[in-house]
XYZ file of C-alpha atoms in Angstrom:
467
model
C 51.187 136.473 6.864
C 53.439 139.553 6.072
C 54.056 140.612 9.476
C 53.648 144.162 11.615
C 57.218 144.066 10.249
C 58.011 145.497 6.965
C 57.549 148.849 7.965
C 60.195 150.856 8.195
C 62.083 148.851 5.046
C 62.612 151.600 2.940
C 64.298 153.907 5.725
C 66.333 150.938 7.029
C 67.756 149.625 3.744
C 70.891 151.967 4.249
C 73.151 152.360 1.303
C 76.224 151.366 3.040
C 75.220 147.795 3.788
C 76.440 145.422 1.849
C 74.308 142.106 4.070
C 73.194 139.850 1.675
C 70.100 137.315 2.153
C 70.837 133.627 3.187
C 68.155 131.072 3.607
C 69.199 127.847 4.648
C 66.403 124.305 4.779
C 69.416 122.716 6.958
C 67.794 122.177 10.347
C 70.359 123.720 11.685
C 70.527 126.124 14.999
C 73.930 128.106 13.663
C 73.930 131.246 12.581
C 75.471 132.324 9.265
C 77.623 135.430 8.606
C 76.865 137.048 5.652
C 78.385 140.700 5.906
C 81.395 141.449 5.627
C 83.635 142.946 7.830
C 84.111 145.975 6.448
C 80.527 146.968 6.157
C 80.009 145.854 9.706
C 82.466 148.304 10.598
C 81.649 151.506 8.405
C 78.001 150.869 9.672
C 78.598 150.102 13.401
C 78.331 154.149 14.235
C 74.880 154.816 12.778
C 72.884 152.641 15.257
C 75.741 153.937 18.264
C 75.273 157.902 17.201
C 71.231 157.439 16.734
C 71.027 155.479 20.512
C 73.009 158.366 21.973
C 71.311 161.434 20.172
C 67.771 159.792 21.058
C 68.428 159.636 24.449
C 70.496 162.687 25.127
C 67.566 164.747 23.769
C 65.306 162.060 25.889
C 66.439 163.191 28.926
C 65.449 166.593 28.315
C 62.676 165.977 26.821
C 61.006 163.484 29.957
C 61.780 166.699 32.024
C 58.639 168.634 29.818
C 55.954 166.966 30.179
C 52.551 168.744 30.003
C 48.865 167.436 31.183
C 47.601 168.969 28.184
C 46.365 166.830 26.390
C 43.120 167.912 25.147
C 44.662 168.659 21.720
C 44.830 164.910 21.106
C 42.591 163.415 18.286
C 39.733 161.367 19.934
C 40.528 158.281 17.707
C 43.221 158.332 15.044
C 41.112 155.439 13.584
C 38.754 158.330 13.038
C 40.312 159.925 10.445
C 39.928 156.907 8.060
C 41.481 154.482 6.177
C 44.917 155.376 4.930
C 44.360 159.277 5.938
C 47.520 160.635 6.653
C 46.837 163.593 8.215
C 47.884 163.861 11.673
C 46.245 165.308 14.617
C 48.051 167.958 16.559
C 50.475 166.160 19.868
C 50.054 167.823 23.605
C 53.840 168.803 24.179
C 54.668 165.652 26.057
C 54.233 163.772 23.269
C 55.494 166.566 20.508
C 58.567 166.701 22.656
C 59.573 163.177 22.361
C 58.954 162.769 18.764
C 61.009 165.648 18.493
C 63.907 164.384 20.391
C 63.684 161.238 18.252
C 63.311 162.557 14.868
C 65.920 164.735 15.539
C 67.978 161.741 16.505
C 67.106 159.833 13.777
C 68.040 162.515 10.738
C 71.580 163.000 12.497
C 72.191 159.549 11.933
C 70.694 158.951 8.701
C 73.449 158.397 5.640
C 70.992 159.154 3.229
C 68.454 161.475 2.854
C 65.970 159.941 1.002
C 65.546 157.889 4.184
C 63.999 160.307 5.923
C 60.760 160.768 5.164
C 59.249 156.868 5.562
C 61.082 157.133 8.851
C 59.322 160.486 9.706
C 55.756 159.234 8.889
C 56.141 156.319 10.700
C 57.194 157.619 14.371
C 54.707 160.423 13.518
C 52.354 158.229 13.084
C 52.797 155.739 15.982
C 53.633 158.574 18.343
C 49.918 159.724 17.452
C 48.647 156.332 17.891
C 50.009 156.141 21.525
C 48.846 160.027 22.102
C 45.130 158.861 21.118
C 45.752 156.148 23.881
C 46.335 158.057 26.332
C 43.538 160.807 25.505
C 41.411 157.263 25.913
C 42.691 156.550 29.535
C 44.401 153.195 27.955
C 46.786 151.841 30.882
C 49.806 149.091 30.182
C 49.262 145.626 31.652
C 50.968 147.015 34.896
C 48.277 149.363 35.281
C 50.777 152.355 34.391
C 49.583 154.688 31.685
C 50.743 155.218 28.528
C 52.890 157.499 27.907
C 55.500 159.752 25.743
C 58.828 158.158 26.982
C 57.032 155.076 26.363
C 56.823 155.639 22.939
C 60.538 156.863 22.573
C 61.710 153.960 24.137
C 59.302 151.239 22.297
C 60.527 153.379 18.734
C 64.321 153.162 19.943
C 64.228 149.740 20.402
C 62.252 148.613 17.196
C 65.081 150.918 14.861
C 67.706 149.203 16.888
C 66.854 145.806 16.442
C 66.074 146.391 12.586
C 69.539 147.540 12.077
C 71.113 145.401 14.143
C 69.521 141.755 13.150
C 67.590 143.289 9.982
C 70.459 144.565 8.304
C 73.673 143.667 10.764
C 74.497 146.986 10.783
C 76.292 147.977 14.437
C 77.286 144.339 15.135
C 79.876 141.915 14.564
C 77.843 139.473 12.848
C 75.971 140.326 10.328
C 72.229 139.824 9.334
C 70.152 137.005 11.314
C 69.791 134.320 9.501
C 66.966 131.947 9.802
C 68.262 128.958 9.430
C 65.315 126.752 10.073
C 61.695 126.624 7.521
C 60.449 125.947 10.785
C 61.035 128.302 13.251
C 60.991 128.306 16.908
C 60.229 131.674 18.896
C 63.110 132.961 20.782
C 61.775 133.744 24.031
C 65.611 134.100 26.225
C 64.147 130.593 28.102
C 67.623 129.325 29.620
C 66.002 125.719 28.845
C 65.938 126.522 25.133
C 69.311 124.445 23.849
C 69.767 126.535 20.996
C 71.254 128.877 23.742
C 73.794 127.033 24.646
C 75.133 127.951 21.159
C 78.215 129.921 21.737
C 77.184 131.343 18.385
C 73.712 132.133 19.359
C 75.337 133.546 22.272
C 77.979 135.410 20.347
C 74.858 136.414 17.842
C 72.244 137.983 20.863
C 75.324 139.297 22.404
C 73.225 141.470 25.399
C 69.597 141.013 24.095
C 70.773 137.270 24.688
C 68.071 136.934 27.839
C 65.476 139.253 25.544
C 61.847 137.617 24.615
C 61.362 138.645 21.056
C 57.833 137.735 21.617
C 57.311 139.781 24.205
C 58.389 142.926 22.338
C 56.210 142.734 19.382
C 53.420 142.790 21.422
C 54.973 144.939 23.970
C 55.403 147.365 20.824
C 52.124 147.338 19.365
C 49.810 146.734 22.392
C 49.326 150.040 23.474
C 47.775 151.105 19.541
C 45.359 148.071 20.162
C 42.001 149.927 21.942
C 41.309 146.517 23.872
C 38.559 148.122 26.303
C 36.293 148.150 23.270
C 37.871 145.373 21.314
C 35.959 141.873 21.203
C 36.533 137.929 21.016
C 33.610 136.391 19.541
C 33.229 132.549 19.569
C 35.210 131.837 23.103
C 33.627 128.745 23.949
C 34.491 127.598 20.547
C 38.356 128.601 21.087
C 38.188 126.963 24.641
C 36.999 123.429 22.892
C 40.170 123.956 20.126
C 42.249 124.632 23.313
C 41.466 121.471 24.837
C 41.911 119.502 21.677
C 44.967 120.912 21.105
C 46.140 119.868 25.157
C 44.889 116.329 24.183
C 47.766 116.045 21.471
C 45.380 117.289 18.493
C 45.994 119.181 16.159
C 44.229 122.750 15.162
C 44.099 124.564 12.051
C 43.056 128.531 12.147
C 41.912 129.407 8.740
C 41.830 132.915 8.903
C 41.586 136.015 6.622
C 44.834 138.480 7.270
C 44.211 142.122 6.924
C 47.042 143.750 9.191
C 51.134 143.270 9.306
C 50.107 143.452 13.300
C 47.788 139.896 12.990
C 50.382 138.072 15.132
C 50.767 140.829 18.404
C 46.171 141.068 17.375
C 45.791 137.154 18.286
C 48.815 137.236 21.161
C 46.763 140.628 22.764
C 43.428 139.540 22.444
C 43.516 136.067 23.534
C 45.525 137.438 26.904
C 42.113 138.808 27.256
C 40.307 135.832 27.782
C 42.287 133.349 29.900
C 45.867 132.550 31.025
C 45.138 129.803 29.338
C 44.225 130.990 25.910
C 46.883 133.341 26.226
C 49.512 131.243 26.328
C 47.792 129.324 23.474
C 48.814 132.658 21.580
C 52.221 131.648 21.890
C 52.025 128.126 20.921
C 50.677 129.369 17.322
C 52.748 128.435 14.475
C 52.060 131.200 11.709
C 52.290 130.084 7.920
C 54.676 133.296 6.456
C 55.684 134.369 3.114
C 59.529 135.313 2.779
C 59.187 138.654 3.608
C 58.762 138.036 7.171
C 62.257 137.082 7.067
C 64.037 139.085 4.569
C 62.696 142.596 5.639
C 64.777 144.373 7.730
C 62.253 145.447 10.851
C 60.245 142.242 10.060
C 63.439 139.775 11.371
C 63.426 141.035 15.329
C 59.528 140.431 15.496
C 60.061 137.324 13.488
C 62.491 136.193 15.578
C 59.811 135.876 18.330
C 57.528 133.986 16.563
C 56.950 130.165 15.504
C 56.636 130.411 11.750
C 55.990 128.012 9.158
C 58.653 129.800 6.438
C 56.595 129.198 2.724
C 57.541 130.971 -0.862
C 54.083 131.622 -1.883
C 53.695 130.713 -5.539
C 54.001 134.695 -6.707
C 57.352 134.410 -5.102
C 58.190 131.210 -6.601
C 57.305 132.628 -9.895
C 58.978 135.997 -10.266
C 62.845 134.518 -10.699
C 63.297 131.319 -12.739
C 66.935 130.652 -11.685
C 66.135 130.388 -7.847
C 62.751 128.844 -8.676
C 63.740 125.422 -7.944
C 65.897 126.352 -4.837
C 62.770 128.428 -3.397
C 60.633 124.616 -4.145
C 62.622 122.418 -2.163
C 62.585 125.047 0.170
C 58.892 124.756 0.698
C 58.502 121.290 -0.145
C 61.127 120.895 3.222
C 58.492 123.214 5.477
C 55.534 120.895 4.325
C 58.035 117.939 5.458
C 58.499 120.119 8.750
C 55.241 120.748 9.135
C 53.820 117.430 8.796
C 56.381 115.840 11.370
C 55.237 118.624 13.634
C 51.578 117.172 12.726
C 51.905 113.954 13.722
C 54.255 114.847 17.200
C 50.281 116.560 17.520
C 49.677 119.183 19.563
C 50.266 121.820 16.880
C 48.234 125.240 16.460
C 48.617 126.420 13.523
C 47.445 130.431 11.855
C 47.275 130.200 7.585
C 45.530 132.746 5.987
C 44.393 130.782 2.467
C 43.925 133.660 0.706
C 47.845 134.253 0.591
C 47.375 138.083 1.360
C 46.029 140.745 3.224
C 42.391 141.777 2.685
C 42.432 145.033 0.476
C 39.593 147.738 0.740
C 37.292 148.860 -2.244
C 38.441 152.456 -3.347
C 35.366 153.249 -4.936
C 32.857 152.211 -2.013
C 35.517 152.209 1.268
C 34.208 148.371 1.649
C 36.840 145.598 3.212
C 35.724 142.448 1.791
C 37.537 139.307 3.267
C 40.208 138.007 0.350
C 38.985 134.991 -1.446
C 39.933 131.318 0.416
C 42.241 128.961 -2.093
C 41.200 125.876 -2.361
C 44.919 124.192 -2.877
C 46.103 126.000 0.001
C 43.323 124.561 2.164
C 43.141 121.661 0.379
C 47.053 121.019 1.516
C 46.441 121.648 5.220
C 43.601 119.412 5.254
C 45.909 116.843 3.165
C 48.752 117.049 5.683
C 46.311 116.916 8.485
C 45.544 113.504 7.261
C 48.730 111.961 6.274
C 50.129 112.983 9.769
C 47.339 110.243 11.174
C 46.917 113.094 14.306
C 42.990 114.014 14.401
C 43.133 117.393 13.049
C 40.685 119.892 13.311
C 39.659 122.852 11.628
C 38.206 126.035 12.878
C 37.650 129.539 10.631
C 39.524 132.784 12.730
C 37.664 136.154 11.373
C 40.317 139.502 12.256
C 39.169 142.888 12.167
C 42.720 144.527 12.614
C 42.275 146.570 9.470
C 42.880 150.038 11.052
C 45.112 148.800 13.323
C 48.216 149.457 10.175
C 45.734 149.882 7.296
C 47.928 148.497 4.069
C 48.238 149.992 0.643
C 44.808 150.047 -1.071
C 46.710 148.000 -3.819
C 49.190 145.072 -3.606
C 53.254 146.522 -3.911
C 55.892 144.644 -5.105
C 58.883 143.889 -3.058
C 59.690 145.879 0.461
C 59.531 149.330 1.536
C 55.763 150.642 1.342
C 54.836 153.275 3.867
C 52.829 152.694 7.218
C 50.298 153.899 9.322
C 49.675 153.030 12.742
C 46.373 153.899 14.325
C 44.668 153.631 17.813
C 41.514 151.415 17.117
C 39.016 148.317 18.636
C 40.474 145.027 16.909
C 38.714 142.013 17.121
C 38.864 138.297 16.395
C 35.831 135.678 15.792
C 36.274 131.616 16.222
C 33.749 129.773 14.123
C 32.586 126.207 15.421
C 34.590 123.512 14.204
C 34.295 123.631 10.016
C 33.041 120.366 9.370
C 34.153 117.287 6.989
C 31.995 118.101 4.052
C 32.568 117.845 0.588
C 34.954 114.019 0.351
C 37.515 113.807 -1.719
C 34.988 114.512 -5.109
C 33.484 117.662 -3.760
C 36.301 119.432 -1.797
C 35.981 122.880 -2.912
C 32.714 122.470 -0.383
C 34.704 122.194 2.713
C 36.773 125.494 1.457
C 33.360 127.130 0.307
C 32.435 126.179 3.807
C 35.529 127.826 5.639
C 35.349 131.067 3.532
C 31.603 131.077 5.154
C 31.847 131.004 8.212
C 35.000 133.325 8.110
C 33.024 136.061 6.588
C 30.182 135.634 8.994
C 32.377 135.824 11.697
C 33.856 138.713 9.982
C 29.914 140.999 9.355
C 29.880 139.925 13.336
C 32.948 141.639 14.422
C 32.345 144.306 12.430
C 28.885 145.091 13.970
C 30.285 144.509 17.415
C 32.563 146.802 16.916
C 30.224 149.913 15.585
C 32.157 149.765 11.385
C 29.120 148.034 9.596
C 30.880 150.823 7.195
C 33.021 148.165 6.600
C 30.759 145.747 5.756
C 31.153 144.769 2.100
């Protein structure tokens, strides 16, 4: 699961940071340092001069709005995949992306930064223009609207240089210190906060629910009037197994950075109850999700299962056998968490996002891998905790529509689009296969996933889609 998160890497790896990456398999809830102090402090004005730009040219900017918003695209979704051409902004919306890119290349040390930083407010400033051409409202019942977007932007630059790269505070990068994360949700009965160096760490966003603002921040792009949740009564029986002290396993296919705010936003659209199921999941994540500089703040709301995929492993030899323990300590994680039951846990066994078909425009679901299944179903067993397995089809595709080929490392740009998302839960996959035949219980999963997938995707008027 590479998270909503990696997208503005390439404009927030600033050249004056000197942070370096620490991650640490001591269960541990303190916080390392790893900048030094003299980076801190030749950094510390970038994120102070681009909050006070922004909002200078905020103020004056709230004070034009316009009702004219005719000139808004219908559906950015509608221009298709990976089509970044722009529709033209009513002035409300023009303003504020104004004020903030204008903010923004003040502040910027290095020009090369600029232009991943432009396309992405662009584009999510069109995504929440499109939203409010479509009447969408917030969960208050408040429309959506330009400062919205300046302030949702502002905050998701801030706390990518601030915790992404520790630039503007006094100590450094986050660190995740724990392979098995815990959400940070500014709950006063959380111990970890009586850390005076979580304290010291948060510093004012000490009370903030990082959960809260990924969702927060993407919500308003999701088009949930005409989004769908297929299989509910199927979700409702994992819901109760998983209140009974059970164990559930969502093997799911993973097409958009966004997959953790799609499953938090839909399922508040069934119950209170599946809703807050949402934000019991425990999402299986490559390093990424932890190492790229906008990916840490949303990944600091989150419960993630932190897991080198073997790629990872691979590509250095001299850190190979650190980056194995590492993982071989989240399986140990995981499985106590396993037999404490109760757990819900999101793995998408394909290890990556799905990828569209240049030549045909076609998203086929990723292929299932059979050792990755084959390891949930093994924990699920030595944890002695009845575990149970259900198939979770995502249509989030448009949603941030990924390069049409797999990139190395950080930095690749992103598009944000105003679309329907949608999410499918299969019946429970059942025990077939045994331990001679167990490529038939993946075979099985990868199924129902895809039918659940050609569902959605008719549902939701993109059989174009279907592969």
């Amino acid at each position: 699961m590479k998270f909503s998160t990696s997208i503005l890497t390439a404009a927030l790896v600033l050249s004056t940071s000197t942070s370096t990456y620490a991650f640490s398999t001591q269960r541990s809830t303190t916080l390392s340092r790893t900048s030094s102090s003299s980076s801190r402090s030749s950094t510390r004005p970038v994120v102070a001069r681009l909050a006070s730009t922004i909002e200078d040219k905020a103020e004056t900017s709230a004070a034009a709005t316009s009702s004219d918003d005719d000139t808004i695209a219908e559906n950015a979704s509608a221009n298709g995949l990976n089509d970044t051409a722009t529709p033209a902004l009513s002035p409300e919306f023009q303003g504020a992306l104004d004020a903030v890119l204008a903010g923004l290349i003040k502040t910027l040390p290095n020009p090369a930064l600029e232009k991943p930083l432009v396309h992405f407010c662009t584009e999510y400033f069109n995504s929440l223009a499109a939203a409010r051409k479509a009447g969408v409202t917030n969960p208050d019942g408040s429309e959506v609207t330009a400062e919205q977007a300046m302030q949702q932007m502002l905050r998701t630059l801030s706390f990518g240089m601030k915790y992404g790269l520790g630039v503007g505070g006094d100590k450094g990068k986050f660190i995740f210190e724990n392979v098995r994360w815990q959400a940070l949700r500014g709950d006063e009965d959380d111990e970890r906060y009586a850390s005076e160096e979580m304290k010291s760490m948060l510093g004012d966003d000490v009370t903030t629910d990082f959960y809260k603002v990924g969702c927060d921040f993407f919500r308003p792009s999701m088009d949930l009037e005409k989004s769908v949740v297929l299989g509910q009564d199927n979700l409702n029986q994992a819901l109760k197994q998983i209140e009974a002290g059970e164990n559930v396993v969502f093997l799911a296919n993973h097409q958009s950075e966004a997959d953790p705010q799609v499953v938090s936003c839909l399922f508040e659209t069934v119950s209170k109850e599946i809703g807050d199921l949402a934000a019991h999941v425990s999402y299986v994540a490559g390093h990424k999700v932890t190492t790229d500089p906008l990916a840490v703040p949303f990944s600091m709301g989150r419960n993630l299962l932190c897991i080198h995929s073997k790629k990872h492993i691979d590509a250095d030899p001299e850190t190979k056998p650190a980056k194995s323990r590492q993982n071989m300590s989240a399986m140990s994680s995981m499985l106590g968490g396993m037999k404490e039951g109760g757990m819900a846990i999101w793995v998408a066994p394909s290890g990556g996002r799905d990828r569209r078909d240049v030549e045909t425009g076609k998203i086929p679901i990723a292929p299932f891998d059979q050792k990755t299944v084959d390891m949930f179903r093994l924990m699920g067993n030595k944890s002695k905790t009845p575990t149970h397995f259900y198939t979770m089809s995502m249509v989030s595709y448009d949603l941030c529509p990924p390069p049409d080929f797999v990139e190395a490392g950080v930095g690749e740009q992103r598009n944000v689009r105003f679309t329907p998302i949608g999410i499918a839960i299969s019946e429970e996959v059942p025990n077939v296969g045994g331990a001679e035949k167990r490529h038939l219980f993946t075979e099985r999963a990868e199924e129902d996933c895809i039918e659940g997938y050609v569902n959605l995707l008719k549902a939701l008027d993109m059989e174009r889609y279907i592969p």
